[in-house]
mmCIF file of C-alpha atoms in Angstrom:
data_model
loop_
_atom_site.group_PDB
_atom_site.id
_atom_site.type_symbol
_atom_site.label_atom_id
_atom_site.label_comp_id
_atom_site.label_asym_id
_atom_site.label_seq_id
_atom_site.Cartn_x
_atom_site.Cartn_y
_atom_site.Cartn_z
ATOM 1 C CA MET O 1 -42.447 57.385 -87.522
ATOM 2 C CA ALA O 2 -43.353 60.782 -88.791
ATOM 3 C CA ILE O 3 -40.152 61.327 -90.812
ATOM 4 C CA GLU O 4 -40.233 58.241 -93.244
ATOM 5 C CA ARG O 5 -43.560 59.612 -94.151
ATOM 6 C CA ALA O 6 -42.310 62.361 -95.260
ATOM 7 C CA SER O 7 -42.534 64.525 -98.511
ATOM 8 C CA CYS O 8 -40.172 66.748 -98.226
ATOM 9 C CA PRO O 9 -36.917 65.976 -101.439
ATOM 10 C CA VAL O 10 -33.996 66.303 -98.423
ATOM 11 C CA LEU O 11 -35.551 62.350 -97.082
ATOM 12 C CA ASN O 12 -35.527 61.700 -100.992
ATOM 13 C CA THR O 13 -32.868 59.344 -99.498
ATOM 14 C CA LEU O 14 -31.256 55.801 -101.121
ATOM 15 C CA ARG O 15 -33.349 52.470 -101.836
ATOM 16 C CA PHE O 16 -33.432 49.260 -101.444
ATOM 17 C CA CYS O 17 -35.439 46.483 -102.800
ATOM 18 C CA THR O 18 -35.151 42.451 -102.820
ATOM 19 C CA ASN O 19 -35.787 40.181 -106.053
ATOM 20 C CA ASN O 20 -36.889 36.556 -104.856
ATOM 21 C CA SER O 21 -34.756 35.064 -107.966
ATOM 22 C CA SER O 22 -31.858 37.701 -107.184
ATOM 23 C CA LYS O 23 -30.748 40.880 -104.856
ATOM 24 C CA LEU O 24 -31.038 43.315 -107.157
ATOM 25 C CA TYR O 25 -30.703 46.849 -105.341
ATOM 26 C CA ASN O 26 -32.184 49.653 -106.645
ATOM 27 C CA PHE O 27 -31.082 52.965 -106.411
ATOM 28 C CA ARG O 28 -30.637 56.271 -108.186
ATOM 29 C CA LYS O 29 -27.721 57.800 -109.918
ATOM 30 C CA LYS O 30 -27.732 60.645 -107.692
ATOM 31 C CA HIS O 31 -27.660 59.661 -104.802
ATOM 32 C CA LEU O 32 -24.207 57.817 -105.520
ATOM 33 C CA ARG O 33 -20.709 59.549 -106.877
ATOM 34 C CA PHE O 34 -18.333 56.002 -108.172
ATOM 35 C CA PRO O 35 -15.194 57.436 -107.286
ATOM 36 C CA SER O 36 -12.373 56.939 -110.717
ATOM 37 C CA PHE O 37 -10.707 53.634 -110.049
ATOM 38 C CA PHE O 38 -14.216 51.770 -110.348
ATOM 39 C CA PRO O 39 -14.376 50.968 -113.916
ATOM 40 C CA ARG O 40 -18.885 51.242 -114.706
ATOM 41 C CA ASN O 41 -19.233 47.598 -116.008
ATOM 42 C CA PHE O 42 -17.110 46.898 -112.474
ATOM 43 C CA SER O 43 -16.931 42.980 -111.726
ATOM 44 C CA SER O 44 -16.138 40.825 -108.351
ATOM 45 C CA SER O 45 -16.601 37.907 -106.715
ATOM 46 C CA SER O 46 -19.664 39.503 -105.002
ATOM 47 C CA GLY O 47 -21.692 40.859 -108.172
ATOM 48 C CA LYS O 48 -22.096 42.902 -111.024
ATOM 49 C CA LEU O 49 -21.822 46.504 -111.452
ATOM 50 C CA TYR O 50 -24.850 48.009 -114.144
ATOM 51 C CA THR O 51 -25.728 51.518 -114.136
ATOM 52 C CA HIS O 52 -28.899 51.499 -112.965
ATOM 53 C CA GLY O 53 -28.314 49.384 -110.114
ATOM 54 C CA LEU O 54 -25.861 46.245 -108.142
ATOM 55 C CA PHE O 55 -26.513 42.584 -109.010
ATOM 56 C CA VAL O 56 -25.432 40.713 -106.529
ATOM 57 C CA ASN O 57 -24.774 37.317 -106.949
ATOM 58 C CA SER O 58 -22.555 36.210 -103.826
ATOM 59 C CA SER O 59 -21.620 33.482 -103.603
ATOM 60 C CA SER O 60 -22.778 31.555 -99.853
ATOM 61 C CA SER O 61 -22.290 28.810 -97.250
ATOM 62 C CA PHE O 62 -25.026 27.075 -97.386
ATOM 63 C CA SER O 63 -25.248 25.497 -100.813
ATOM 64 C CA ASN O 64 -29.209 23.550 -100.257
ATOM 65 C CA SER O 65 -31.025 27.370 -101.053
ATOM 66 C CA THR O 66 -30.619 28.330 -104.004
ATOM 67 C CA GLN O 67 -32.258 25.426 -105.345
ATOM 68 C CA GLU O 68 -35.177 25.377 -103.259
ATOM 69 C CA THR O 69 -38.341 27.247 -104.188
ATOM 70 C CA PRO O 70 -38.430 30.870 -102.850
ATOM 71 C CA SER O 71 -41.781 29.335 -100.852
ATOM 72 C CA GLN O 72 -39.591 26.850 -99.176
ATOM 73 C CA GLN O 73 -36.573 29.428 -98.349
ATOM 74 C CA LEU O 74 -35.638 30.358 -95.151
ATOM 75 C CA ALA O 75 -33.028 31.436 -93.101
ATOM 76 C CA LEU O 76 -32.515 31.863 -89.053
ATOM 77 C CA LEU O 77 -30.511 35.204 -87.902
ATOM 78 C CA LEU O 78 -29.635 34.436 -84.523
ATOM 79 C CA GLU O 79 -28.976 37.929 -81.386
ATOM 80 C CA VAL O 80 -25.925 36.650 -79.072
ATOM 81 C CA GLU O 81 -26.826 38.182 -76.017
ATOM 82 C CA GLY O 82 -29.924 37.509 -75.164
ATOM 83 C CA VAL O 83 -30.976 34.857 -76.976
ATOM 84 C CA LEU O 84 -28.386 32.333 -77.457
ATOM 85 C CA MET O 85 -26.338 33.033 -73.885
ATOM 86 C CA ASP O 86 -28.846 34.820 -70.325
ATOM 87 C CA VAL O 87 -26.265 37.513 -70.261
ATOM 88 C CA ASP O 88 -28.015 39.770 -67.595
ATOM 89 C CA ARG O 89 -29.825 36.693 -65.770
ATOM 90 C CA LEU O 90 -26.488 35.257 -65.095
ATOM 91 C CA GLY O 91 -23.482 37.897 -65.131
ATOM 92 C CA ASN O 92 -24.389 40.497 -64.416
ATOM 93 C CA ARG O 93 -25.653 41.315 -61.126
ATOM 94 C CA GLN O 94 -22.154 39.099 -60.173
ATOM 95 C CA ALA O 95 -20.248 42.237 -62.303
ATOM 96 C CA PHE O 96 -20.874 45.187 -60.256
ATOM 97 C CA ASN O 97 -20.594 42.491 -56.882
ATOM 98 C CA ALA O 98 -17.636 41.901 -57.918
ATOM 99 C CA ALA O 99 -16.363 45.779 -59.117
ATOM 100 C CA PHE O 100 -18.580 46.782 -56.193
ATOM 101 C CA ARG O 101 -15.454 44.270 -53.932
ATOM 102 C CA LYS O 102 -12.640 45.618 -56.542
ATOM 103 C CA LEU O 103 -12.994 49.269 -56.015
ATOM 104 C CA GLY O 104 -13.654 48.464 -51.345
ATOM 105 C CA LEU O 105 -17.154 49.221 -51.318
ATOM 106 C CA ASP O 106 -17.555 46.940 -49.541
ATOM 107 C CA CYS O 107 -21.268 48.710 -48.349
ATOM 108 C CA ALA O 108 -21.903 47.938 -51.927
ATOM 109 C CA ASN O 109 -23.193 44.228 -52.250
ATOM 110 C CA TRP O 110 -26.819 43.741 -54.888
ATOM 111 C CA SER O 111 -28.567 40.786 -54.414
ATOM 112 C CA GLN O 112 -31.124 40.012 -56.708
ATOM 113 C CA PRO O 113 -33.821 41.568 -55.377
ATOM 114 C CA VAL O 114 -32.437 44.707 -54.707
ATOM 115 C CA TYR O 115 -31.213 45.005 -58.304
ATOM 116 C CA GLN O 116 -33.992 43.666 -59.811
ATOM 117 C CA ASP O 117 -35.845 46.994 -58.179
ATOM 118 C CA LEU O 118 -32.817 48.735 -60.499
ATOM 119 C CA VAL O 119 -33.527 47.437 -63.206
ATOM 120 C CA LYS O 120 -36.810 48.456 -63.401
ATOM 121 C CA LYS O 121 -36.785 52.204 -62.150
ATOM 122 C CA SER O 122 -34.154 53.007 -64.493
ATOM 123 C CA MET O 123 -34.903 51.078 -67.006
ATOM 124 C CA GLY O 124 -31.657 49.385 -67.513
ATOM 125 C CA ASP O 125 -29.955 52.428 -67.941
ATOM 126 C CA GLU O 126 -26.704 51.758 -65.359
ATOM 127 C CA GLU O 127 -25.416 54.882 -64.576
ATOM 128 C CA ARG O 128 -28.820 55.560 -63.359
ATOM 129 C CA MET O 129 -28.577 52.254 -61.600
ATOM 130 C CA LEU O 130 -25.563 53.444 -59.574
ATOM 131 C CA VAL O 131 -26.965 56.877 -59.282
ATOM 132 C CA LEU O 132 -29.654 55.954 -57.783
ATOM 133 C CA PHE O 133 -28.183 52.775 -55.155
ATOM 134 C CA PHE O 134 -25.929 55.055 -54.360
ATOM 135 C CA ASN O 135 -28.603 57.944 -53.102
ATOM 136 C CA ARG O 136 -30.436 55.802 -51.343
ATOM 137 C CA ILE O 137 -27.600 54.105 -49.262
ATOM 138 C CA GLY O 138 -24.588 57.116 -49.316
ATOM 139 C CA TRP O 139 -21.887 58.464 -51.437
ATOM 140 C CA PRO O 140 -18.404 57.232 -50.411
ATOM 141 C CA THR O 141 -16.737 60.187 -47.640
ATOM 142 C CA SER O 142 -13.748 60.271 -49.586
ATOM 143 C CA LEU O 143 -15.707 61.020 -52.621
ATOM 144 C CA PRO O 144 -16.690 64.957 -53.187
ATOM 145 C CA THR O 145 -19.212 65.573 -55.354
ATOM 146 C CA SER O 146 -18.178 66.718 -58.473
ATOM 147 C CA GLU O 147 -16.331 63.711 -58.755
ATOM 148 C CA LYS O 148 -19.219 61.320 -58.473
ATOM 149 C CA GLU O 149 -19.457 61.481 -62.254
ATOM 150 C CA THR O 150 -15.499 59.977 -62.472
ATOM 151 C CA PHE O 151 -16.730 57.577 -60.289
ATOM 152 C CA MET O 152 -19.447 56.371 -61.808
ATOM 153 C CA LYS O 153 -17.705 55.734 -65.575
ATOM 154 C CA THR O 154 -14.676 54.107 -63.235
ATOM 155 C CA VAL O 155 -17.507 51.443 -61.198
ATOM 156 C CA LEU O 156 -18.833 50.773 -64.699
ATOM 157 C CA ARG O 157 -15.895 49.455 -66.791
ATOM 158 C CA GLU O 158 -14.246 47.254 -63.760
ATOM 159 C CA LYS O 159 -18.255 46.241 -63.675
ATOM 160 C CA ARG O 160 -17.403 45.703 -67.592
ATOM 161 C CA ILE O 161 -14.524 43.806 -66.953
ATOM 162 C CA ALA O 162 -15.623 41.839 -63.782
ATOM 163 C CA LEU O 163 -18.893 40.275 -67.061
ATOM 164 C CA ASP O 164 -15.912 40.008 -69.846
ATOM 165 C CA GLU O 165 -14.422 37.779 -67.669
ATOM 166 C CA LEU O 166 -17.002 35.837 -66.579
ATOM 167 C CA VAL O 167 -18.616 35.022 -70.002
ATOM 168 C CA MET O 168 -15.479 34.490 -71.893
ATOM 169 C CA SER O 169 -15.099 31.571 -68.252
ATOM 170 C CA LYS O 170 -16.245 28.734 -68.715
ATOM 171 C CA THR O 171 -19.460 28.959 -65.891
ATOM 172 C CA LEU O 172 -21.408 30.002 -67.936
ATOM 173 C CA PRO O 173 -23.772 27.996 -70.164
ATOM 174 C CA LEU O 174 -26.169 28.347 -72.882
ATOM 175 C CA ARG O 175 -29.893 29.173 -72.734
ATOM 176 C CA PRO O 176 -31.665 26.080 -72.001
ATOM 177 C CA GLY O 177 -32.918 24.099 -75.802
ATOM 178 C CA VAL O 178 -31.603 26.422 -78.103
ATOM 179 C CA GLU O 179 -28.531 24.406 -78.690
ATOM 180 C CA GLU O 180 -30.807 21.403 -79.863
ATOM 181 C CA PHE O 181 -32.507 24.207 -81.878
ATOM 182 C CA ILE O 182 -29.700 24.836 -84.163
ATOM 183 C CA ASP O 183 -29.098 21.518 -84.546
ATOM 184 C CA GLU O 184 -32.581 21.367 -85.623
ATOM 185 C CA ALA O 185 -31.835 23.912 -88.076
ATOM 186 C CA CYS O 186 -28.670 22.663 -89.604
ATOM 187 C CA GLU O 187 -30.284 18.870 -90.791
ATOM 188 C CA GLU O 188 -33.420 20.416 -92.188
ATOM 189 C CA GLY O 189 -30.836 22.883 -94.131
ATOM 190 C CA VAL O 190 -31.767 25.522 -93.033
ATOM 191 C CA PRO O 191 -29.143 28.692 -92.811
ATOM 192 C CA VAL O 192 -28.128 29.700 -89.964
ATOM 193 C CA VAL O 193 -26.973 32.253 -88.919
ATOM 194 C CA MET O 194 -25.560 34.308 -85.316
ATOM 195 C CA LEU O 195 -26.044 38.315 -85.622
ATOM 196 C CA THR O 196 -21.624 40.017 -83.644
ATOM 197 C CA ALA O 197 -21.966 43.669 -85.638
ATOM 198 C CA TYR O 198 -24.862 44.818 -83.598
ATOM 199 C CA CYS O 199 -24.498 43.492 -79.844
ATOM 200 C CA LYS O 200 -23.215 45.235 -76.586
ATOM 201 C CA SER O 201 -20.646 43.492 -75.831
ATOM 202 C CA GLY O 202 -17.134 43.306 -77.326
ATOM 203 C CA GLU O 203 -16.831 41.423 -80.291
ATOM 204 C CA LYS O 204 -14.251 39.303 -78.683
ATOM 205 C CA GLN O 205 -17.106 38.840 -76.083
ATOM 206 C CA VAL O 206 -19.976 37.883 -77.664
ATOM 207 C CA ARG O 207 -17.933 35.374 -80.400
ATOM 208 C CA SER O 208 -16.518 32.817 -77.457
ATOM 209 C CA ILE O 209 -19.728 32.900 -76.821
ATOM 210 C CA ILE O 210 -20.325 31.061 -79.675
ATOM 211 C CA GLU O 211 -17.737 28.885 -79.300
ATOM 212 C CA LYS O 212 -19.969 27.333 -76.532
ATOM 213 C CA LEU O 213 -21.753 25.735 -79.303
ATOM 214 C CA GLY O 214 -18.933 23.735 -79.588
ATOM 215 C CA LYS O 215 -16.484 23.500 -83.101
ATOM 216 C CA ASP O 216 -18.535 20.811 -84.935
ATOM 217 C CA LYS O 217 -21.754 23.820 -84.563
ATOM 218 C CA MET O 218 -19.363 26.306 -85.516
ATOM 219 C CA ALA O 219 -18.063 25.080 -88.886
ATOM 220 C CA LYS O 220 -22.285 24.438 -90.088
ATOM 221 C CA ILE O 221 -23.039 28.630 -89.049
ATOM 222 C CA LYS O 222 -22.196 31.834 -90.459
ATOM 223 C CA ILE O 223 -20.397 34.368 -88.424
ATOM 224 C CA ILE O 224 -21.609 38.293 -88.922
ATOM 225 C CA GLY O 225 -19.671 41.047 -87.108
ATOM 226 C CA ILE O 226 -18.465 44.268 -88.680
ATOM 227 C CA GLU O 227 -15.966 43.679 -90.464
ATOM 228 C CA GLU O 228 -18.691 41.236 -92.572
ATOM 229 C CA VAL O 229 -20.879 43.332 -92.807
ATOM 230 C CA LYS O 230 -18.426 45.761 -94.387
ATOM 231 C CA ARG O 231 -17.837 43.825 -96.444
ATOM 232 C CA SER O 232 -20.925 42.233 -98.013
ATOM 233 C CA SER O 233 -22.576 44.069 -100.886
ATOM 234 C CA TYR O 234 -24.806 46.211 -98.656
ATOM 235 C CA GLY O 235 -22.053 47.044 -96.667
ATOM 236 C CA GLN O 236 -19.720 49.020 -99.260
ATOM 237 C CA LEU O 237 -22.509 50.468 -101.000
ATOM 238 C CA VAL O 238 -23.735 51.873 -98.016
ATOM 239 C CA LEU O 239 -21.157 52.270 -95.372
ATOM 240 C CA GLY O 240 -18.923 52.077 -97.454
ATOM 241 C CA GLU O 241 -15.903 55.304 -97.721
ATOM 242 C CA GLY O 242 -15.612 54.281 -101.652
ATOM 243 C CA VAL O 243 -19.411 55.373 -101.945
ATOM 244 C CA ALA O 244 -19.290 59.391 -101.513
ATOM 245 C CA SER O 245 -22.376 60.143 -99.703
ATOM 246 C CA ASP O 246 -24.325 63.206 -101.626
ATOM 247 C CA LEU O 247 -25.648 66.908 -100.099
ATOM 248 C CA GLY O 248 -28.447 65.207 -99.712
ATOM 249 C CA GLU O 249 -28.416 62.153 -98.018
ATOM 250 C CA GLN O 250 -25.624 63.641 -95.994
ATOM 251 C CA LEU O 251 -29.455 66.073 -94.673
ATOM 252 C CA ALA O 252 -31.088 63.277 -94.838
ATOM 253 C CA LYS O 253 -29.355 61.572 -92.251
ATOM 254 C CA GLU O 254 -28.886 65.217 -89.525
ATOM 255 C CA ALA O 255 -32.619 64.889 -90.143
ATOM 256 C CA ARG O 256 -33.443 61.915 -89.173
ATOM 257 C CA LYS O 257 -31.181 62.469 -86.340
ATOM 258 C CA ALA O 258 -32.612 65.927 -84.917
ATOM 259 C CA VAL O 259 -35.839 64.484 -85.587
ATOM 260 C CA SER O 260 -35.107 61.086 -83.466
ATOM 261 C CA ALA O 261 -34.004 63.693 -80.474
ATOM 262 C CA GLU O 262 -37.039 66.305 -81.049
ATOM 263 C CA GLU O 263 -38.861 63.329 -79.813
ATOM 264 C CA GLN O 264 -37.391 62.019 -77.292
ATOM 265 C CA ARG O 265 -37.634 65.788 -76.339
ATOM 266 C CA ILE O 266 -40.780 66.030 -75.852
ATOM 267 C CA ALA O 267 -41.858 61.953 -75.045
ATOM 268 C CA LYS O 268 -39.538 62.908 -71.924
ATOM 269 C CA GLU O 269 -41.387 66.201 -71.310
ATOM 270 C CA VAL O 270 -44.286 64.878 -71.386
ATOM 271 C CA ALA O 271 -43.627 61.837 -68.825
ATOM 272 C CA SER O 272 -42.160 64.948 -66.515
ATOM 273 C CA ILE O 273 -45.114 66.874 -66.746
ATOM 274 C CA LEU O 274 -47.856 63.563 -66.331
ATOM 275 C CA LYS O 275 -45.121 62.345 -63.653
ATOM 276 C CA LEU O 276 -45.477 58.327 -65.358
ATOM 277 C CA THR O 277 -42.510 55.894 -66.225
ATOM 278 C CA VAL O 278 -42.081 55.960 -69.717
ATOM 279 C CA ASP O 279 -40.374 52.828 -71.696
ATOM 280 C CA ILE O 280 -38.990 55.847 -74.699
ATOM 281 C CA ASP O 281 -36.990 54.406 -78.367
ATOM 282 C CA THR O 282 -33.437 55.548 -77.265
ATOM 283 C CA THR O 283 -32.556 53.936 -80.712
ATOM 284 C CA SER O 284 -30.842 56.225 -82.452
ATOM 285 C CA SER O 285 -30.488 57.121 -86.299
ATOM 286 C CA GLU O 286 -27.351 55.429 -86.555
ATOM 287 C CA GLY O 287 -27.086 52.852 -84.320
ATOM 288 C CA LEU O 288 -30.685 51.376 -86.761
ATOM 289 C CA GLN O 289 -28.548 52.541 -89.388
ATOM 290 C CA ASN O 290 -25.887 49.321 -88.386
ATOM 291 C CA VAL O 291 -28.636 46.853 -87.007
ATOM 292 C CA VAL O 292 -29.927 47.184 -90.421
ATOM 293 C CA ALA O 293 -27.069 47.120 -92.490
ATOM 294 C CA ALA O 294 -26.031 44.211 -90.159
ATOM 295 C CA LEU O 295 -28.741 41.986 -90.860
ATOM 296 C CA ARG O 296 -29.222 43.284 -94.386
ATOM 297 C CA ALA O 297 -25.419 41.774 -94.700
ATOM 298 C CA GLY O 298 -27.066 38.275 -92.998
ATOM 299 C CA ALA O 299 -29.820 37.676 -95.905
ATOM 300 C CA GLU O 300 -26.766 38.205 -97.998
ATOM 301 C CA TYR O 301 -24.349 35.582 -97.001
ATOM 302 C CA ALA O 302 -27.082 33.245 -96.026
ATOM 303 C CA ASP O 303 -27.944 34.331 -99.965
ATOM 304 C CA VAL O 304 -31.757 34.318 -99.018
ATOM 305 C CA PRO O 305 -34.478 37.357 -99.855
ATOM 306 C CA VAL O 306 -34.296 39.402 -96.328
ATOM 307 C CA HIS O 307 -38.555 38.990 -96.073
ATOM 308 C CA ASN O 308 -38.170 34.653 -96.220
ATOM 309 C CA CYS O 309 -35.432 35.108 -93.193
ATOM 310 C CA VAL O 310 -35.998 35.286 -90.284
ATOM 311 C CA LEU O 311 -34.457 36.972 -86.985
ATOM 312 C CA VAL O 312 -34.152 35.690 -83.517
ATOM 313 C CA SER O 313 -34.407 38.483 -81.368
ATOM 314 C CA GLY O 314 -33.362 39.753 -77.727
ATOM 315 C CA SER O 315 -33.505 43.030 -78.659
ATOM 316 C CA LEU O 316 -35.884 46.752 -79.495
ATOM 317 C CA SER O 317 -33.001 47.622 -81.586
ATOM 318 C CA GLY O 318 -33.099 44.202 -83.720
ATOM 319 C CA VAL O 319 -36.664 44.120 -83.264
ATOM 320 C CA ALA O 320 -36.984 48.346 -85.202
ATOM 321 C CA GLY O 321 -34.160 46.991 -87.431
ATOM 322 C CA ALA O 322 -36.428 43.935 -88.546
ATOM 323 C CA GLU O 323 -39.406 46.437 -88.717
ATOM 324 C CA ARG O 324 -37.867 48.735 -91.360
ATOM 325 C CA ILE O 325 -36.227 45.942 -93.728
ATOM 326 C CA GLY O 326 -39.456 43.985 -93.861
ATOM 327 C CA MET O 327 -38.097 40.856 -92.067
ATOM 328 C CA PRO O 328 -40.323 38.701 -90.233
ATOM 329 C CA CYS O 329 -39.186 38.843 -86.218
ATOM 330 C CA VAL O 330 -40.053 36.570 -83.701
ATOM 331 C CA VAL O 331 -38.587 37.616 -80.598
ATOM 332 C CA VAL O 332 -37.254 35.320 -77.467
ATOM 333 C CA ARG O 333 -37.524 36.833 -73.482
ATOM 334 C CA SER O 334 -34.748 37.251 -71.528
ATOM 335 C CA SER O 335 -34.351 38.661 -67.960
ATOM 336 C CA SER O 336 -33.370 42.201 -69.093
ATOM 337 C CA THR O 337 -36.508 42.347 -71.405
ATOM 338 C CA ALA O 338 -39.188 40.237 -69.551
ATOM 339 C CA ARG O 339 -41.979 43.382 -68.634
ATOM 340 C CA ALA O 340 -40.712 44.520 -72.163
ATOM 341 C CA GLU O 341 -43.002 45.087 -75.268
ATOM 342 C CA PHE O 342 -42.591 43.820 -78.508
ATOM 343 C CA PRO O 343 -45.101 45.011 -80.814
ATOM 344 C CA GLY O 344 -42.990 45.241 -83.916
ATOM 345 C CA ALA O 345 -42.862 41.251 -83.226
ATOM 346 C CA LYS O 346 -44.451 38.913 -84.980
ATOM 347 C CA ALA O 347 -44.302 36.583 -81.600
ATOM 348 C CA ILE O 348 -42.907 36.567 -78.462
ATOM 349 C CA MET O 349 -41.278 33.296 -77.131
ATOM 350 C CA ASP O 350 -39.563 32.628 -73.093
ATOM 351 C CA GLY O 351 -37.328 30.099 -74.486
ATOM 352 C CA PHE O 352 -36.338 26.734 -77.174
ATOM 353 C CA GLY O 353 -37.923 23.791 -77.642
ATOM 354 C CA GLY O 354 -40.971 22.026 -76.178
ATOM 355 C CA ALA O 355 -44.121 24.994 -76.157
ATOM 356 C CA ASP O 356 -41.776 27.865 -77.116
ATOM 357 C CA LEU O 357 -39.692 28.565 -80.346
ATOM 358 C CA THR O 358 -38.836 24.793 -83.191
ATOM 359 C CA ILE O 359 -38.055 24.834 -86.650
ATOM 360 C CA SER O 360 -41.519 23.581 -87.144
ATOM 361 C CA ARG O 361 -43.123 26.624 -85.097
ATOM 362 C CA LEU O 362 -40.882 29.624 -87.095
ATOM 363 C CA ARG O 363 -42.286 28.079 -91.168
ATOM 364 C CA GLN O 364 -45.970 28.711 -89.248
ATOM 365 C CA ILE O 365 -44.674 32.564 -87.961
ATOM 366 C CA GLN O 366 -42.676 33.142 -91.217
ATOM 367 C CA GLY O 367 -45.621 31.721 -93.974
ATOM 368 C CA SER O 368 -48.420 33.770 -90.791
#
């Protein structure tokens, strides 16, 4: 983005770099104001705070990683939705139909072709899907025009409840080969981290997907949710309330938001003029910051440098976050991303095992 290349002083924000032998986050003193309860040489279980930087020597659940040389190190970060389970293919359409039944909308029942057509035309925007569908078949006769928005929110709320119930049930399976993929990683001593901090669904629902792996596998992996991100050294430094942002950082944040919004507005106008449908990256700067924080926290808990980790992603936001911090990324397509393009990914796979994603192939991708 152009905003990243700007030389305006207001955008001279906090920058981080990672060292192979340790994690050294350099920052400029003028960007941070530590509260009075922070001693000058603050010590904690996660590291020491020096006058000119933060040295992180985080404790890790993965003891083997520190015994390897940096060139041999590898940590595996996995998203859950779309990667561990193809939630959209297995449950999204059924959840919509369950919501329609609960609300007494007998005329609404989406078959697979109808659902796929709506997804394609709306670019996955579920509210837009409802608008397209009811514009096609007619809105409920008892519904005033002024209450259409409230009606759609009610449908989406019931749909989310139905999908949560489906996900938390035992009826939806994990993706074929993913359990063997995780077993292979654990056998080779590769740290496995599951990311739930920036998932679309609630963390409770996403963790219920992870629980399908069973207790034995869960004991070998690390789950990084919102609380784990907040407790990480990066999270405390960048997202924590203990460090107040100065005026320059606040202005930079607002500038990034403004530029992102303007880029999206211009792209939509051009698409309208050309009568084209375009795939616009609507990831907000705040949303991207959350993804970056989760990825850095995952690397920290794995005790492996960011560039030696590989993210297995199923989302555009995950790929964008990995690209932002220089973390290699591999995409495993799901039904919701079957036609999406991921220019920032190092490889795109259709599944796990065989000709698709394996640990040996992952090592080849990491080294390429």
